Amino acid sequence: MCRWLVYSGTPVLLCDVLYRPVPSLIDQSLRSRMGVETTNGDGFGIGWYTDDIATPAIFRDTGPAWNNRNLREIADHVRSPLFFAHIRSSTGTAVQQTNCHPFRHGRWMWMHNGVVAGFDRLRRELCMAVDPALFSRIEGTTDSEVMFYLALTFGLDEDPPGAVARMAGLVERLGHDHGIEFPLQMTVATSNGERVWVFRYSSRRESRTLFYSSSVESLRALHPDVAWLRGLSADTRLVVSEPLGDLPGAWNELPESSYGVIPPDGELLAGFDVAMTAH
Amino acid sequence: MCRWLVYSGTPVLLCDVLYRPVPSLIDQSLRSRMGVETTNGDGFGIGWYTDDIATPAIFRDTGPAWNNRNLREIADHVRSPLFFAHIRSSTGTAVQQTNCHPFRHGRWMWMHNGVVAGFDRLRRELCMAVDPALFSRIEGTTDSEVMFYLALTFGLDEDPPGAVARMAGLVERLGHDHGIEFPLQMTVATSNGERVWVFRYSSRRESRTLFYSSSVESLRALHPDVAWLRGLSADTRLVVSEPLGDLPGAWNELPESSYGVIPPDGELLAGFDVAMTAH
Amino acid sequence: MCRWLVYSGTPVLLCDVLYRPVPSLIDQSLRSRMGVETTNGDGFGIGWYTDDIATPAIFRDTGPAWNNRNLREIADHVRSPLFFAHIRSSTGTAVQQTNCHPFRHGRWMWMHNGVVAGFDRLRRELCMAVDPALFSRIEGTTDSEVMFYLALTFGLDEDPPGAVARMAGLVERLGHDHGIEFPLQMTVATSNGERVWVFRYSSRRESRTLFYSSSVESLRALHPDVAWLRGLSADTRLVVSEPLGDLPGAWNELPESSYGVIPPDGELLAGFDVAMTAH
Amino acid sequence: MCRWLVYSGTPVLLCDVLYRPVPSLIDQSLRSRMGVETTNGDGFGIGWYTDDIATPAIFRDTGPAWNNRNLREIADHVRSPLFFAHIRSSTGTAVQQTNCHPFRHGRWMWMHNGVVAGFDRLRRELCMAVDPALFSRIEGTTDSEVMFYLALTFGLDEDPPGAVARMAGLVERLGHDHGIEFPLQMTVATSNGERVWVFRYSSRRESRTLFYSSSVESLRALHPDVAWLRGLSADTRLVVSEPLGDLPGAWNELPESSYGVIPPDGELLAGFDVAMTAH
C-alpha cells in the first residue's frame, strides 16, 4: 500500500513537515496506524518545486525512508512552497527507483495510494491506451505510473479532473471487461507546480483514507498559542493519507468520490465522477 | 534490535529454513511478534559453510530482507549443513553492509542481538582492548562487531565459551567504571564451521529471547505424520531469537545466563558465567 | 555497451572463471580493452544452473562489479557446470536490477551485448508483438529484455535459432519501417540449462566482438604444462565478448552472422540468417 | 584515488559547475585524464552551504556519480555559494556511504585525495590520537576521515592551517616510526562555511594534482565574449583536482607544499610546513 502527503503554501523547510510532527510521515514508514499494511519500507520519494524552475526536483530511493540519511539531509536544507512525499509498500511490482513515487513528466508530478485490481491482466491494454508519443516515457512497472500516463494522454495538462475521470473510466471499463468487479482503488495527488489536485475514489466506494488540513485561519482560532501557525499564509494546506502530528481539529476527511483543488479554483472540494468514455 | 537464526545438521536449501516456515525469519523482518522493535528492516545477512571450503560465504545488504530478490535467489539455490541468518534493527549506528551481521574472521562467524549500553562512551576503550593485530580488521561501527573482535582477542579460537565470558566481563567492568549499571544485553551465536556456540546473557538478567529446537527424535515422536522431519539427521538443531513455524513442542527457551553447543561436546547446555578479568 | 561470458562444462567455482584470469571479466568492468565503452559499471549479473534444480539462480545488482563484495562471496563459494555473467554499460535506460542481465523466464536465461537502434521509437510496437500472456513478465525497459520476450514468443523453447532469427527479422523489419537503416546490433547468449546458444549478428555486419574457446583437447596439446586444463572435460567451452586471461591460442572469433551451440548438436557453429517473417 | 572540486563565490546552481563544463567532474567519474586511476566510481558526495543554516547539507552515495539520478536532480535544483564535490576511487577500504567524502563535523566539511601509506598499520595509533570526545564520531574506515578528526583534535576550528600541519606532522612521525619512508600523500579541502582552505602536500613532494581558477577579473579580460563570466563576483574561485571545461588560462597549479585560502585572508596562497609536534 503506501502513505503520501502534499504541502502547498508558505515556503518551509521540508523537514518541518516530513520529520517534525509526531507522528510524522517518516514515522509512518516504520509504523503507520491506519492503512492496509502498517510498514511502508519498499522505497520512498519526494518531489519539490522551487520558485524559479518550472520542473520539480525528484529524489527517490529504494530503501526505507526511516533510515535514509540523504532524505534527512535534503529535508533539513531545502525549502519549498509546494512538495510531495510518498512512502511505498509494494503491491507486487519490483522495488526500484523507477517504481517509487512521485512520477514526473515535464512540470507534472503524480503519486498514488491504492491499486488497480488484476493489473497483471490489464497492464498490456492499459499501456496500449497510452498515447504512443508518451509510451516510451514509462520507466517502471507500477499501475500508478500507467495511471499517470493515461491521465496525461487524456488531457491532464488542460483539464486535470476530467483527465483523471477519463483514466478512471477506462480502468473500470477494462476491468469489467476482464471480469474484475471492483477494478480501481485510488487516492491520487497531482500538480503542475501552480495547483494541486487530490482525488479519493474507489470502485467499491471503500477508498483508502485521505485527509486535508483545516484552514490556517480556523486553526489559529482553535490554537491561538501555537506559534508556528502564525507564520503560515492563509492558503497553506496539507493533504495526507493519514493524519500527522497531534493538533486537534487539524484534519478533515475527503469524502468518497471527491476531489480537491489547492489553492481552490472556486470551491476547495467537488464531487468526482468517473467518465464512461468509449475508448 | 534484531532477530537471528542458526541451522546446523542435514544439508538443506537455505529457503527451507529462511522462507518456508510460517512465520519465517523473513516474515519477522517485516513483523516480528516478540522483540523490542517489531520491524527489522535495517539490513540483513546470511553466512553459510560449504563442505569443502573452510571459510564461510557471507552475503549482506542494507535493504530489508523481505523485499530482497538476491537473498531469495541464493536461498532457493544454495544448500548448506551450517548457516547463520540475521535481520537488523539498528540501535543507532549507520545502516551499511559492514554493520550487518554475521561478521566473519577467517573461518569464524558471529552475530548478536542486543546492545552494549552507553557504547558511545565505551567504544574507544573497547576498541583499544582489541588485539592490535586485529584492530585494522574492524570495518564497521557496531558494538556487535567489537564484541566479536574482543572475543577473538580473548581466545575464541581455542576456548569459545571462555573467550566470550572474558569479553562479557570486560564490557561489564568498563561499563561499571563509566557508571552504567547494566552494560550488556546479548544473545550471540558464533561458529568455526565445525561447532556452533550460542549464548544468552544480560547484566540485568532480562535477556532478549532465545530458543533452541527440540531433538529431531522427540519431534518425530510428537509429529509422526510430518514428512520432512524424517529427512533430518538426529543432531539437526536450530537456534532462533523467535520461534519459526507452527509445530507444537518444537521450541525450548535457553535459560538466562546459559550457553549451548551444537553439536554438543557433552551436554547441549551449560551455565554462562561472566569472567571478571583483570584487563 | 557491455561484456559477457558463458561457461559450460566441468563444474567449477565461479571465481575461477570470473576473477582468476588476468585480465578477467571483473577487470573488464573497470577497464576493458575492446568495446565501444571501456568501463562497464552500470550494474552486473550472474546466473547459474545447479545439478538438481531446473531454473537458474540469478544475482543482479546496480553497482559496478569490480567493488561488489557479495558477488565475490558467491563466486568464491558456488560451483556450477553452466553459468552466465554480464557487466553492463547502459545505452540509455535506467540503472536498476530489472535492467541487468541475465534475464530469466522459467528455465531460460538470456543476455545481450549491443543495441536496437531507435529503440525509443520501436519499443511500443515491439512490446505489442510479445505474446500477451508474456507481456506482464517484462520488468524493465531495455531492448535486450524485449528481444528475449520476442524470442520466447517466437518459440525459443522449441527452436532457439529459429526463434532468435524471427526476433531479429521483426526488429529489422520494424526498424526499416521507421526509417532506421541498421536496426540491430547483437551478440546474444541464451540457455535452458542443457544447452547454450550464442549468436553474433548485426544489420550492418559490424558486430560487437565475440569469441569462443578452443577445444580443451587442443589447448592441452598447446599447453601441456598448464595443470588446470587437465581437470576440464572435453566438452568444456567458454564464450566471451572479449578474451580472458593470457593463454595463447585460447580464443577464436565467432564469424559475423553465425551462431554456436554448446554442447554441439552436430556442428559447433552454423550460419545465422535473419528470418523475414510476416508478423 | 579520487577527484574533487570546491566552488566558492556567487551562488550558482550546482549543475552549472558539476555537469555543464566539458569535461566536468561527472565526466571524470567515468574517465579522468590525469590521476593514478582514471575511473572514480566507488561512490561520490557533495556538500553545500545555504545562506541561513550554519551546518552544510551532505549527500553521499555508493554508486558511480555518472549514473546517479538523484545527484543530477539535486544539482539541477539547488543553488549554493559554497560547495564541495568528490568522486571516489577506493584505496582499499569498503565502498559505503560513511567512507564517501565530504565528511562533516558541525559546520566543518573535509575532503581528501591521496593516501596514508601503510594506513593499515598506523590506523590504531592514529585513531588513539584523536580526541576521545571525538572518537565516537568516526563512522568509517578511511584514512581521510581519521585525518579530519586529527585536524579537529589539533584545533581546526581555531587555526586550520596549523591544525592540518600538526596532523600531517603526526602522520609522518608515526609513519617513520613504522618504517614507512613517505607516509603522506594529500590534497585536502576543508571549510567552515565562511572560508575554504585547500592544501597540497606529500612526503615525497610528488603530490596529486591541484589547480585553482584564475581570478574572475583576469578571466573576463582574457575572454570578454564569454557571457557567464559576467555574472560572477570578483572573489569567485574554484579549486579542482583536475581542470574542468576548456577555457584557456582558467587553471593554475597549486605549488607543492602550499595551501590556499578562499576568500583570501591576506594572500591567496602560502607555504605549507608540516608541524613536527611532540605527541
Coordinates of N, CA and C in Angstrom, one line a residue, chain C residues 21-157:
Chain C
P21 N 41.3 -15.3 -14.0 CA 42.1 -14.9 -15.2 C 42.6 -13.5 -15.2
V22 N 43.7 -13.3 -15.8 CA 44.3 -11.9 -15.9 C 44.5 -11.6 -17.4
P23 N 43.6 -10.7 -18.0 CA 42.5 -10.0 -17.3 C 41.3 -10.9 -17.2
S24 N 40.4 -10.5 -16.3 CA 39.1 -11.2 -16.1 C 38.0 -10.3 -16.5
L25 N 36.8 -10.9 -16.5 CA 35.6 -10.1 -16.7 C 35.4 -9.0 -15.7
I26 N 35.8 -9.3 -14.5 CA 35.7 -8.3 -13.4 C 36.7 -7.1 -13.7
D27 N 37.9 -7.4 -14.2 CA 38.8 -6.4 -14.7 C 38.1 -5.6 -15.8
Q28 N 37.4 -6.3 -16.7 CA 36.8 -5.6 -17.8 C 35.7 -4.6 -17.4
S29 N 35.1 -4.9 -16.1 CA 34.1 -3.9 -15.7 C 34.7 -2.6 -15.4
L30 N 36.0 -2.6 -15.0 CA 36.7 -1.3 -14.7 C 37.3 -0.8 -16.0
R31 N 38.0 -1.7 -16.7 CA 38.7 -1.3 -17.9 C 38.8 -2.4 -18.9
S32 N 37.9 -2.4 -19.9 CA 38.0 -3.4 -21.0 C 38.9 -2.8 -22.1
R33 N 39.4 -3.7 -22.9 CA 40.4 -3.3 -23.9 C 39.6 -3.1 -25.2
M34 N 38.7 -3.9 -25.5 CA 37.9 -3.8 -26.7 C 36.6 -3.0 -26.4
G35 N 35.8 -2.9 -27.3 CA 34.4 -2.4 -27.0 C 34.2 -0.9 -27.1
V36 N 33.0 -0.6 -27.3 CA 32.6 0.8 -27.5 C 32.9 1.7 -26.3
E37 N 32.6 1.2 -25.2 CA 32.8 1.9 -23.9 C 33.7 1.0 -23.0
T38 N 34.7 1.5 -22.5 CA 35.7 0.7 -21.8 C 35.3 0.4 -20.3
T39 N 34.5 1.2 -19.8 CA 34.0 1.0 -18.4 C 32.6 0.4 -18.4
N40 N 32.4 -0.7 -17.7 CA 31.1 -1.3 -17.7 C 30.6 -1.4 -16.3
G41 N 30.2 -0.2 -15.8 CA 29.9 -0.1 -14.3 C 28.5 0.2 -14.0
D42 N 27.6 0.0 -14.9 CA 26.2 0.3 -14.7 C 25.4 -0.9 -14.3
G43 N 26.0 -1.7 -13.5 CA 25.3 -2.9 -13.0 C 25.9 -4.2 -13.6
F44 N 25.5 -5.3 -13.0 CA 26.1 -6.6 -13.4 C 25.1 -7.7 -13.1
G45 N 25.4 -8.9 -13.5 CA 24.5 -10.0 -13.1 C 25.2 -11.3 -13.4
I46 N 24.9 -12.3 -12.7 CA 25.3 -13.7 -12.9 C 24.1 -14.6 -12.8
G47 N 24.1 -15.7 -13.6 CA 23.0 -16.7 -13.5 C 23.7 -18.0 -13.6
W48 N 23.3 -18.9 -12.7 CA 23.9 -20.3 -12.7 C 23.0 -21.4 -12.5
Y49 N 23.2 -22.5 -13.2 CA 22.4 -23.7 -13.0 C 23.1 -24.6 -12.0
T50 N 22.3 -25.3 -11.2 CA 22.8 -26.3 -10.3 C 22.3 -27.7 -10.8
D51 N 22.8 -28.7 -10.2 CA 22.6 -30.0 -10.8 C 21.1 -30.5 -10.6
D52 N 20.5 -30.1 -9.6 CA 19.2 -30.7 -9.3 C 18.0 -29.7 -9.4
I53 N 18.2 -28.5 -9.8 CA 17.1 -27.5 -9.9 C 17.1 -27.0 -11.3
A54 N 15.9 -27.1 -11.9 CA 15.7 -26.7 -13.3 C 15.9 -25.3 -13.6
T55 N 15.4 -24.4 -12.7 CA 15.5 -23.0 -13.0 C 16.9 -22.4 -12.5
P56 N 17.5 -21.5 -13.2 CA 18.8 -21.0 -12.8 C 18.6 -20.0 -11.6
A57 N 19.6 -19.8 -10.8 CA 19.7 -18.7 -9.9 C 20.2 -17.5 -10.6
I58 N 19.6 -16.3 -10.2 CA 20.0 -15.1 -10.8 C 20.5 -14.1 -9.6
F59 N 21.6 -13.5 -9.8 CA 22.1 -12.5 -8.8 C 22.4 -11.3 -9.6
R60 N 21.7 -10.2 -9.4 CA 22.0 -8.9 -10.2 C 22.0 -7.8 -9.2
D61 N 22.8 -6.8 -9.6 CA 22.9 -5.6 -8.7 C 23.3 -4.4 -9.6
T62 N 23.0 -3.2 -9.0 CA 23.2 -2.0 -9.9 C 24.6 -1.4 -9.8
G63 N 25.3 -1.7 -8.8 CA 26.7 -1.1 -8.6 C 27.6 -1.8 -9.6
P64 N 28.9 -1.3 -9.7 CA 29.9 -1.9 -10.6 C 30.3 -3.3 -10.0
A65 N 30.6 -4.2 -10.9 CA 31.1 -5.5 -10.5 C 32.4 -5.4 -9.7
W66 N 33.3 -4.5 -10.1 CA 34.6 -4.5 -9.5 C 34.7 -4.3 -8.0
N67 N 33.7 -3.7 -7.4 CA 33.7 -3.4 -6.0 C 32.6 -4.2 -5.2
N68 N 31.9 -5.1 -5.9 CA 30.8 -5.8 -5.2 C 31.3 -7.0 -4.4
R69 N 31.2 -6.9 -3.1 CA 31.6 -7.9 -2.2 C 30.7 -9.2 -2.3
N70 N 29.4 -9.0 -2.4 CA 28.5 -10.1 -2.4 C 28.8 -11.0 -3.7
L71 N 29.1 -10.3 -4.8 CA 29.5 -11.1 -6.0 C 30.7 -11.9 -5.7
R72 N 31.7 -11.4 -5.1 CA 32.9 -12.1 -4.8 C 32.6 -13.3 -3.9
E73 N 31.8 -13.1 -2.9 CA 31.5 -14.1 -2.0 C 30.8 -15.3 -2.7
I74 N 29.8 -15.0 -3.5 CA 29.1 -16.0 -4.2 C 30.0 -16.8 -5.1
A75 N 30.9 -16.0 -5.8 CA 31.8 -16.6 -6.8 C 32.8 -17.5 -6.1
D76 N 33.2 -17.2 -4.9 CA 34.2 -18.0 -4.1 C 33.6 -19.2 -3.6
H77 N 32.2 -19.3 -3.5 CA 31.6 -20.4 -2.8 C 30.6 -21.2 -3.6
V78 N 30.3 -20.8 -4.8 CA 29.3 -21.5 -5.6 C 30.0 -22.2 -6.8
R79 N 29.6 -23.4 -7.0 CA 30.1 -24.2 -8.1 C 29.0 -24.5 -9.1
S80 N 29.3 -24.5 -10.4 CA 28.3 -24.7 -11.4 C 28.9 -25.2 -12.7
P81 N 28.1 -26.1 -13.4 CA 28.6 -26.6 -14.7 C 28.2 -25.6 -15.8
L82 N 27.3 -24.7 -15.5 CA 26.8 -23.8 -16.6 C 26.4 -22.5 -16.0
F83 N 27.1 -21.4 -16.4 CA 26.7 -20.1 -15.9 C 27.0 -19.0 -16.8
F84 N 26.2 -17.9 -16.6 CA 26.3 -16.7 -17.4 C 26.8 -15.6 -16.5
A85 N 27.6 -14.6 -17.1 CA 27.9 -13.4 -16.3 C 27.9 -12.2 -17.3
H86 N 27.5 -11.1 -16.8 CA 27.3 -9.9 -17.6 C 27.6 -8.7 -16.9
I87 N 28.3 -7.7 -17.5 CA 28.6 -6.4 -16.9 C 28.1 -5.4 -17.9
R88 N 27.4 -4.4 -17.3 CA 26.6 -3.5 -18.1 C 27.2 -2.1 -18.3
S89 N 27.0 -1.6 -19.5 CA 27.2 -0.2 -19.8 C 25.9 0.3 -20.5
S90 N 25.1 1.0 -19.7 CA 23.8 1.3 -20.2 C 23.8 2.1 -21.5
T91 N 22.9 1.8 -22.4 CA 22.7 2.5 -23.7 C 21.6 3.6 -23.5
G92 N 21.3 3.9 -22.3 CA 20.3 5.0 -22.0 C 19.2 4.7 -21.0
T93 N 18.9 3.4 -20.8 CA 17.8 3.1 -19.9 C 18.3 3.1 -18.5
A94 N 17.4 3.1 -17.6 CA 17.7 3.2 -16.1 C 18.6 2.2 -15.6
V95 N 19.4 2.6 -14.6 CA 20.3 1.6 -14.0 C 19.5 1.0 -12.8
Q96 N 19.0 -0.2 -13.0 CA 18.2 -0.9 -12.0 C 18.3 -2.4 -12.2
Q97 N 18.0 -3.1 -11.1 CA 18.2 -4.5 -11.1 C 17.5 -5.2 -12.3
T98 N 16.3 -4.7 -12.6 CA 15.5 -5.3 -13.6 C 16.0 -5.0 -15.0
N99 N 17.0 -4.1 -15.1 CA 17.6 -3.9 -16.4 C 18.9 -4.5 -16.5
C100 N 19.3 -5.3 -15.5 CA 20.6 -6.0 -15.6 C 20.4 -7.4 -16.2
H101 N 21.3 -7.9 -16.9 CA 21.3 -9.2 -17.4 C 22.1 -10.2 -16.5
P102 N 21.8 -11.5 -16.6 CA 20.9 -12.1 -17.5 C 19.4 -12.0 -17.0
F103 N 18.5 -12.1 -18.0 CA 17.1 -12.1 -17.8 C 16.7 -13.6 -17.7
R104 N 15.6 -13.9 -17.0 CA 15.3 -15.3 -16.8 C 13.8 -15.4 -17.0
H105 N 13.4 -16.5 -17.6 CA 12.0 -16.9 -17.8 C 11.9 -18.4 -17.7
G106 N 11.3 -18.9 -16.6 CA 11.3 -20.4 -16.4 C 12.8 -20.9 -16.3
R107 N 13.1 -21.8 -17.1 CA 14.5 -22.3 -17.1 C 15.4 -21.6 -18.0
W108 N 14.9 -20.6 -18.8 CA 15.7 -19.9 -19.8 C 16.4 -18.7 -19.2
M109 N 17.7 -18.5 -19.6 CA 18.4 -17.3 -19.3 C 18.8 -16.6 -20.6
W110 N 19.0 -15.3 -20.6 CA 19.3 -14.5 -21.8 C 20.2 -13.4 -21.5
M111 N 21.2 -13.1 -22.3 CA 21.9 -11.9 -22.1 C 22.4 -11.4 -23.5
H112 N 22.7 -10.1 -23.5 CA 22.9 -9.4 -24.8 C 23.9 -8.3 -24.7
N113 N 24.7 -8.2 -25.7 CA 25.6 -7.0 -25.8 C 25.2 -6.4 -27.2
G114 N 24.9 -5.1 -27.2 CA 24.5 -4.5 -28.5 C 23.4 -3.5 -28.2
V115 N 22.6 -3.3 -29.2 CA 21.6 -2.3 -29.1 C 20.6 -2.4 -30.3
V116 N 19.3 -2.1 -30.0 CA 18.3 -1.9 -31.1 C 18.3 -0.4 -31.4
A117 N 18.8 0.0 -32.5 CA 18.8 1.4 -32.8 C 17.4 2.0 -32.9
G118 N 17.3 3.2 -32.3 CA 16.0 3.8 -32.3 C 15.0 3.1 -31.5
F119 N 15.4 2.4 -30.4 CA 14.5 1.6 -29.6 C 13.4 2.4 -29.0
D120 N 13.7 3.6 -28.7 CA 12.7 4.5 -28.2 C 11.4 4.6 -29.1
R121 N 11.7 4.6 -30.4 CA 10.5 4.7 -31.4 C 9.9 3.3 -31.6
L122 N 10.7 2.3 -31.4 CA 10.2 0.9 -31.8 C 9.6 0.2 -30.6
R123 N 9.9 0.7 -29.4 CA 9.6 0.0 -28.2 C 8.1 -0.5 -28.1
R124 N 7.2 0.5 -28.4 CA 5.8 0.2 -28.3 C 5.4 -1.0 -29.2
E125 N 5.8 -0.9 -30.4 CA 5.4 -2.0 -31.4 C 6.0 -3.3 -31.0
L126 N 7.3 -3.2 -30.6 CA 8.0 -4.5 -30.3 C 7.3 -5.1 -29.0
C127 N 6.9 -4.3 -28.1 CA 6.2 -4.8 -26.9 C 4.9 -5.4 -27.3
M128 N 4.2 -4.8 -28.2 CA 2.9 -5.3 -28.7 C 3.1 -6.6 -29.4
A129 N 4.2 -6.9 -29.9 CA 4.4 -8.1 -30.7 C 4.7 -9.3 -29.7
V130 N 5.0 -9.0 -28.4 CA 5.2 -10.0 -27.5 C 3.9 -10.7 -27.2
D131 N 3.9 -12.0 -27.0 CA 2.7 -12.8 -26.6 C 2.0 -12.1 -25.4
P132 N 0.8 -11.8 -25.5 CA 0.1 -11.1 -24.4 C 0.2 -11.9 -23.1
A133 N 0.3 -13.2 -23.2 CA 0.5 -14.0 -22.0 C 1.8 -13.7 -21.3
L134 N 2.8 -13.2 -22.1 CA 4.1 -13.0 -21.6 C 4.4 -11.5 -21.2
F135 N 3.5 -10.7 -21.8 CA 3.8 -9.2 -21.7 C 4.0 -8.8 -20.2
S136 N 3.2 -9.3 -19.3 CA 3.3 -8.8 -17.9 C 4.5 -9.3 -17.2
R137 N 5.3 -10.2 -17.9 CA 6.5 -10.7 -17.3 C 7.7 -9.7 -17.5
I138 N 7.5 -8.7 -18.5 CA 8.5 -7.8 -18.8 C 8.6 -6.8 -17.6
E139 N 9.8 -6.8 -17.0 CA 10.0 -6.0 -15.7 C 10.8 -4.7 -15.9
G140 N 11.6 -4.6 -17.0 CA 12.5 -3.5 -17.2 C 12.2 -2.7 -18.4
T141 N 13.1 -1.9 -18.9 CA 12.9 -1.1 -20.0 C 14.0 -1.2 -21.1
T142 N 14.7 -2.3 -21.1 CA 15.8 -2.5 -22.0 C 15.3 -3.1 -23.3
D143 N 16.0 -2.8 -24.4 CA 15.8 -3.5 -25.7 C 16.1 -5.0 -25.5
S144 N 17.2 -5.3 -24.7 CA 17.6 -6.7 -24.5 C 16.5 -7.6 -24.0
E145 N 15.8 -7.1 -23.0 CA 14.7 -7.9 -22.4 C 13.6 -8.1 -23.3
V146 N 13.2 -7.1 -24.1 CA 12.1 -7.2 -25.1 C 12.5 -8.2 -26.2
M147 N 13.8 -8.2 -26.6 CA 14.3 -9.2 -27.5 C 14.1 -10.6 -27.0
F148 N 14.3 -10.8 -25.7 CA 14.2 -12.1 -25.1 C 12.7 -12.5 -25.1
Y149 N 11.8 -11.6 -24.8 CA 10.4 -12.0 -24.8 C 9.9 -12.2 -26.2
L150 N 10.4 -11.5 -27.1 CA 10.1 -11.8 -28.5 C 10.6 -13.2 -28.9
A151 N 11.8 -13.5 -28.5 CA 12.3 -14.8 -28.9 C 11.4 -15.9 -28.2
L152 N 11.0 -15.7 -27.0 CA 10.1 -16.6 -26.3 C 8.8 -16.7 -27.0
T153 N 8.3 -15.6 -27.5 CA 7.1 -15.6 -28.2 C 7.2 -16.4 -29.5
F154 N 8.4 -16.3 -30.2 CA 8.6 -17.0 -31.4 C 9.1 -18.4 -31.3
G155 N 9.0 -19.0 -30.1 CA 9.3 -20.4 -30.0 C 10.7 -20.7 -29.5
L156 N 11.2 -19.9 -28.6 CA 12.6 -20.2 -28.1 C 12.7 -21.6 -27.5
D157 N 11.6 -22.0 -26.8 CA 11.6 -23.3 -26.2 C 11.7 -24.5 -27.1

